[in-house]
Short mmCIF file of C-alpha atoms in Angstrom, two decimals:
data_model
loop_
_atom_site.label_atom_id
_atom_site.label_comp_id
_atom_site.label_asym_id
_atom_site.label_seq_id
_atom_site.Cartn_x
_atom_site.Cartn_y
_atom_site.Cartn_z
CA ARG A 33 -21.05 -46.03 15.18
CA GLY A 34 -17.38 -46.49 14.26
CA GLY A 35 -18.12 -45.80 10.59
CA GLY A 36 -20.10 -42.66 11.49
CA ALA A 37 -17.27 -41.30 13.63
CA ALA A 38 -14.75 -41.97 10.86
CA ALA A 39 -16.98 -40.21 8.34
CA GLN A 40 -17.33 -37.17 10.60
CA GLY A 41 -13.55 -37.07 11.06
CA ALA A 42 -12.98 -37.22 7.32
CA LEU A 43 -15.48 -34.40 6.80
CA GLY A 44 -13.75 -32.34 9.49
CA GLN A 45 -10.41 -32.76 7.72
CA ALA A 46 -11.90 -32.06 4.31
CA ALA A 47 -13.42 -28.75 5.41
CA PRO A 48 -10.05 -26.97 6.04
CA VAL A 49 -8.70 -28.36 2.77
CA ALA A 50 -11.69 -27.00 0.88
CA GLU A 51 -11.31 -23.60 2.56
CA LYS A 52 -7.63 -23.46 1.59
CA GLN A 53 -8.54 -24.30 -2.00
CA GLN A 54 -11.18 -21.55 -1.97
CA LEU A 55 -8.64 -19.07 -0.59
CA ALA A 56 -6.06 -19.99 -3.24
CA ALA A 57 -8.67 -19.72 -5.99
CA ALA A 58 -9.88 -16.34 -4.68
CA LEU A 59 -6.33 -14.95 -4.53
CA GLY A 60 -5.64 -16.18 -8.05
CA LEU A 61 -8.84 -14.55 -9.27
CA LEU A 62 -8.08 -11.22 -7.57
CA GLN A 63 -4.65 -11.15 -9.23
CA ARG A 64 -6.33 -11.26 -12.65
CA LEU A 65 -9.14 -8.78 -11.99
CA PRO A 66 -8.70 -4.98 -12.28
CA PRO A 67 -7.16 -3.62 -9.04
CA GLN A 68 -9.45 -0.56 -9.06
CA ASP A 69 -12.46 -2.89 -8.60
CA LEU A 70 -11.02 -4.59 -5.52
CA ASP A 71 -13.77 -3.58 -3.08
CA THR A 72 -16.51 -4.72 -5.47
CA ASN A 73 -14.75 -8.03 -6.13
CA LEU A 74 -14.20 -8.70 -2.40
CA ALA A 75 -17.87 -8.06 -1.70
CA GLY A 76 -18.83 -10.50 -4.45
CA LEU A 77 -16.49 -13.19 -3.12
CA ALA A 78 -17.88 -12.70 0.40
CA LYS A 79 -21.40 -13.38 -0.90
CA ILE A 80 -20.27 -16.63 -2.52
CA ALA A 81 -18.15 -17.81 0.44
CA PRO A 82 -18.65 -15.67 3.60
CA GLN A 83 -15.53 -17.03 5.35
CA LEU A 84 -13.35 -15.50 2.62
CA ASP A 85 -14.04 -12.04 4.04
CA LYS A 86 -11.71 -12.78 6.99
CA ASP A 87 -9.46 -15.28 5.24
CA LEU A 88 -8.44 -12.76 2.56
CA GLU A 89 -7.74 -9.93 5.00
CA PRO A 90 -4.04 -10.75 5.65
CA TYR A 91 -3.33 -11.08 1.91
CA VAL A 92 -5.16 -8.08 0.48
CA THR A 93 -4.27 -4.40 0.72
CA ARG A 94 -7.51 -2.46 0.50
CA PRO A 95 -7.73 0.93 -1.23
CA LEU A 96 -6.72 3.86 0.98
CA ARG A 97 -9.29 6.42 2.15
CA LEU A 98 -8.90 10.02 3.32
CA LYS A 99 -10.17 11.74 6.44
CA ARG A 100 -9.69 15.28 7.71
CA ASP A 101 -8.33 16.20 11.13
CA PRO A 102 -10.34 19.31 12.10
CA GLU A 103 -7.97 20.21 14.93
CA ASN A 104 -5.03 20.64 12.53
CA ASN A 105 -7.06 21.13 9.32
CA LEU A 106 -5.02 18.43 7.62
CA TYR A 107 -5.98 15.27 5.73
CA PHE A 108 -4.68 11.87 6.75
CA ILE A 109 -4.98 8.33 5.39
CA ALA A 110 -7.52 6.01 6.98
CA CYS A 111 -6.70 2.32 6.69
CA GLU A 112 -6.32 -0.89 8.67
CA TYR A 113 -3.12 0.34 10.34
CA ASN A 114 -4.82 3.16 12.30
CA CYS A 115 -8.29 1.69 12.71
CA GLU A 116 -10.27 1.00 15.88
CA GLY A 117 -13.80 -0.01 14.90
CA GLU A 118 -15.18 2.83 12.77
CA ALA A 119 -12.68 5.38 14.10
CA HIS A 120 -9.20 6.13 12.73
CA ARG A 121 -6.26 7.69 14.57
CA SER A 122 -4.90 10.91 13.09
CA PRO A 123 -1.09 11.05 12.95
CA TRP A 124 -1.26 14.83 13.44
CA SER A 125 -3.22 15.01 16.70
CA ASN A 126 -2.94 11.37 17.88
CA LYS A 127 -6.73 11.41 18.36
CA TYR A 128 -9.35 9.04 16.93
CA LEU A 129 -11.88 10.42 14.46
CA PRO A 130 -14.77 10.46 14.63
CA THR A 131 -14.57 10.96 18.38
CA VAL A 132 -15.36 7.80 20.31
CA ASP A 133 -18.26 8.68 22.59
CA ARG A 134 -17.71 6.01 25.22
CA GLY A 135 -16.55 7.97 28.25
CA GLU A 136 -13.17 6.81 29.52
CA ALA A 137 -12.94 4.15 26.77
CA GLU A 138 -11.13 6.72 24.60
CA GLU A 139 -8.04 6.28 26.77
CA SER A 140 -8.04 2.52 26.22
CA LEU A 141 -7.66 2.83 22.43
CA PHE A 142 -4.27 1.98 20.96
CA ARG A 143 -1.59 4.64 20.85
CA PRO A 144 2.15 4.21 20.33
CA SER A 145 4.56 4.48 23.24
CA GLU A 146 6.07 7.86 24.08
CA ARG A 147 9.29 7.05 22.25
CA LEU A 148 7.49 5.82 19.13
CA ARG A 149 5.10 8.77 19.16
CA ARG A 150 8.05 11.19 18.99
CA LEU A 151 9.52 9.14 16.15
CA GLU A 152 6.10 8.99 14.43
CA VAL A 153 5.76 12.78 14.50
CA THR A 154 9.22 13.15 12.93
CA PHE A 155 8.47 10.53 10.26
CA ASN A 156 5.22 12.28 9.30
CA GLU A 157 6.99 15.62 8.89
CA VAL A 158 9.76 14.10 6.76
CA PHE A 159 7.40 11.90 4.73
CA ASP A 160 5.16 14.90 4.02
CA ALA A 161 8.15 16.73 2.51
CA TYR A 162 9.13 13.59 0.54
CA LYS A 163 5.60 13.25 -0.84
CA THR A 164 5.53 16.89 -1.92
CA MET A 165 8.94 16.62 -3.60
CA TYR A 166 8.24 13.41 -5.56
CA TYR A 167 4.48 13.61 -6.17
CA ASP A 168 3.82 17.36 -6.14
CA GLY A 169 0.99 16.95 -3.65
CA GLY A 170 -1.20 14.17 -2.36
CA VAL A 171 -1.60 12.89 1.19
CA SER A 172 0.86 10.91 3.28
CA SER A 173 0.65 9.29 6.72
CA VAL A 174 2.95 7.25 8.94
CA TYR A 175 1.78 4.96 11.75
CA LEU A 176 4.09 3.11 14.17
CA TRP A 177 3.52 0.36 16.71
CA ASP A 178 5.72 -1.55 19.17
CA LEU A 179 7.06 -5.07 18.73
CA ASP A 180 8.70 -7.33 21.30
CA GLU A 181 12.13 -6.48 19.88
CA GLY A 182 11.86 -3.24 17.96
CA PHE A 183 8.91 -1.69 16.18
CA ALA A 184 6.97 -1.69 12.92
CA GLY A 185 5.32 0.97 10.84
CA ALA A 186 3.14 1.71 7.83
CA PHE A 187 4.29 4.49 5.48
CA LEU A 188 1.44 5.48 3.16
CA ILE A 189 1.04 7.79 0.16
CA ARG A 190 -2.09 8.53 -1.84
CA LYS A 191 -2.00 10.84 -4.85
CA GLU A 192 -5.04 11.44 -7.04
CA LEU A 193 -4.85 13.62 -10.12
CA PRO A 194 -7.10 16.69 -9.98
CA PRO A 195 -9.87 16.82 -12.62
CA ALA A 196 -8.66 18.44 -15.84
CA SER A 197 -10.65 20.95 -17.87
CA ALA A 198 -12.70 19.73 -20.82
CA ALA A 199 -10.36 21.48 -23.28
CA ASP A 200 -7.10 19.83 -22.27
CA LYS A 201 -8.36 16.61 -20.71
CA VAL A 202 -5.95 13.78 -21.48
CA VAL A 203 -6.03 11.73 -18.28
CA GLU A 204 -9.56 11.43 -16.98
CA LYS A 205 -8.60 9.58 -13.81
CA GLY A 206 -5.25 8.99 -12.19
CA LEU A 207 -4.45 7.39 -8.85
CA TRP A 208 -1.24 6.29 -7.12
CA GLU A 209 -1.28 4.47 -3.79
CA SER A 210 1.84 3.12 -2.11
CA VAL A 211 1.86 1.14 1.13
CA HIS A 212 5.24 0.48 2.75
CA VAL A 213 5.19 -1.80 5.80
CA MET A 214 8.51 -1.75 7.63
CA GLU A 215 9.61 -4.10 10.41
CA VAL A 216 12.60 -3.02 12.49
CA ARG A 217 14.26 -5.62 14.72
CA GLU A 218 16.55 -4.19 17.37
CA SER A 219 18.72 -6.88 18.94
CA ALA A 220 18.31 -7.08 22.71
CA SER A 221 21.88 -8.33 23.15
CA THR A 222 23.51 -5.96 20.66
CA SER A 223 21.97 -2.50 20.71
CA ASN A 224 24.15 -1.38 17.75
CA LEU A 225 22.59 -3.86 15.29
CA ALA A 226 19.23 -3.33 13.57
CA GLU A 227 17.48 -5.38 10.88
CA TYR A 228 14.98 -3.84 8.46
CA LYS A 229 12.38 -5.73 6.44
CA LEU A 230 10.30 -3.78 3.93
CA SER A 231 7.18 -4.97 2.13
CA THR A 232 5.83 -2.56 -0.48
CA THR A 233 2.55 -2.59 -2.39
CA VAL A 234 1.86 -0.02 -5.12
CA ARG A 235 -1.51 0.39 -6.82
CA VAL A 236 -1.70 2.58 -9.92
CA HIS A 237 -4.68 3.37 -12.14
CA LEU A 238 -4.78 5.62 -15.21
CA ASP A 239 -7.85 6.20 -17.36
CA SER A 240 -7.08 8.40 -20.37
CA SER A 241 -9.33 9.81 -23.05
CA GLU A 242 -8.44 11.83 -26.13
CA PRO A 243 -10.42 14.30 -28.24
CA SER A 244 -10.81 11.59 -30.88
CA LYS A 245 -12.74 9.51 -28.28
CA ASN A 246 -10.03 6.87 -28.16
CA GLU A 247 -9.73 5.48 -24.67
CA SER A 248 -7.05 3.49 -22.89
CA GLU A 249 -6.81 2.28 -19.32
CA LEU A 250 -3.79 1.12 -17.34
CA SER A 251 -4.00 -0.40 -13.88
CA GLY A 252 -1.63 -2.53 -11.91
CA LEU A 253 -0.73 -3.85 -8.48
CA ILE A 254 2.95 -4.39 -7.67
CA THR A 255 4.33 -6.01 -4.52
CA ARG A 256 8.01 -6.19 -3.63
CA GLN A 257 10.18 -6.90 -0.57
CA ALA A 258 13.59 -5.75 0.57
CA GLU A 259 15.82 -6.37 3.59
CA SER A 260 18.73 -4.51 5.11
CA ARG A 261 20.99 -4.65 8.16
CA TYR A 262 22.79 -1.78 9.80
CA ASN A 263 25.49 -1.76 12.45
CA ARG A 264 26.02 1.70 13.81
CA GLY A 265 29.18 0.64 15.65
CA LYS A 266 30.23 3.20 18.24
CA LYS A 267 28.17 5.99 16.70
CA THR A 268 25.58 7.54 19.02
CA MET A 269 22.85 8.58 16.58
CA GLY A 270 19.79 7.53 18.60
CA ASP A 271 16.62 7.03 16.57
CA ASP A 272 17.93 9.24 13.76
CA VAL A 273 19.57 6.15 12.27
CA HIS A 274 16.11 4.62 11.71
CA LEU A 275 15.00 7.77 9.91
CA LEU A 276 17.98 7.57 7.55
CA GLN A 277 17.80 3.82 6.89
CA ILE A 278 14.03 3.60 6.44
CA GLY A 279 13.94 6.73 4.29
CA LYS A 280 16.63 5.39 1.99
CA MET A 281 14.97 1.96 1.63
CA ILE A 282 11.56 3.45 0.79
CA GLU A 283 13.03 5.96 -1.67
CA ASP A 284 15.07 3.27 -3.46
CA MET A 285 12.03 0.97 -3.61
CA GLU A 286 9.75 3.61 -5.11
CA ILE A 287 12.35 4.64 -7.68
CA SER A 288 12.74 0.99 -8.72
CA ILE A 289 8.97 0.51 -9.04
CA ARG A 290 8.50 3.71 -11.04
CA GLN A 291 11.28 2.70 -13.41
CA SER A 292 9.71 -0.74 -13.78
CA LEU A 293 6.31 0.77 -14.55
CA ASP A 294 7.79 3.07 -17.18
CA SER A 295 10.12 0.57 -18.86
CA LEU A 296 7.85 -2.49 -18.73
CA HIS A 297 4.16 -1.83 -18.16
CA VAL A 298 3.70 1.54 -19.87
CA SER A 299 6.02 0.73 -22.76
CA LYS A 300 4.30 -2.62 -23.37
CA GLN A 301 0.88 -0.97 -23.44
CA ARG A 302 2.20 1.68 -25.82
CA GLU A 303 3.56 -1.06 -28.09
CA VAL A 304 0.24 -2.94 -28.12
CA LEU A 305 -1.76 0.24 -28.85
CA ASN A 306 0.59 1.20 -31.68
CA ILE A 307 0.14 -2.26 -33.23
CA LEU A 308 -3.65 -2.05 -32.97
CA ARG A 309 -3.67 1.39 -34.57
CA SER A 310 -1.16 0.48 -37.30
CA ILE A 311 -2.43 1.39 -40.78
CA ASP A 312 -0.32 -1.40 -42.30
CA GLY A 313 -2.44 -4.08 -40.68
CA PRO A 314 -1.29 -7.26 -38.95
CA SER A 315 0.72 -8.49 -41.94
CA ARG A 316 3.58 -6.11 -41.08
CA ILE A 317 3.76 -7.16 -37.42
CA PRO A 318 6.93 -9.15 -36.60
CA PRO A 319 6.22 -12.79 -35.59
CA GLU A 320 7.84 -12.40 -32.15
CA THR A 321 5.59 -9.39 -31.39
CA LYS A 322 2.50 -11.34 -32.43
CA GLN A 323 3.35 -14.02 -29.91
CA GLN A 324 3.86 -11.45 -27.13
CA VAL A 325 0.57 -9.70 -27.85
CA SER A 326 -1.37 -12.97 -28.02
#
């Protein structure tokens, strides 16, 4: 009996260890697979190990989807940050779509406090202008929720290139998705001090084709963090200070990521393609470049 109990205890301890190893292996695998195939890869992992479906949820940012708010005739982003079951809350009307047909249960669904709702409306108006200025279109959405000391929010942008004509088609598919999750800590003892923590995930996918039938594909997933503190002193700016600080942090982060994509990822792909298409052959390739490509 004693040996059996010890064996069961060892098995009970081994199970969590095995699950952690599976989670680490799955995360490592997802980092090496194409980001545009994330949903397909997650479904495959869930078939192999069903518990990974929930275990991976905190670590994986799923692709963003679009829904239309018929009341305002505007599109918004549907994701985990505005989801209740199969319904998603529109930032324009503050209503869940599709309409939840459960009588008074509609009132029990999550909505931000009155103060945060006013701030959310302002953020959506400003972020919509930011998205138009930097991306020349696309869809943006901002969702806020309360914390014990402060609040948090998700600032989302999705831009998909429109289909080009057959004559001038260069980029067949193009997609940019940025997810900025901001945590704002407002000190209960010192109302003038606020701490900001930003976690940004950018997913980009380009599929280009040329008249000569040469094809190239670029996809990537970039995650970065940033922190900031602000002491407003004796200034009475209200919630406008959050608008300024958060806006500046997100703008600086996106500029940094775009510069990184252009100077590192795109330039490296261009270098590799030029080497592969070189008419001089591999004998003219510098040794250091050979090592980088390999």
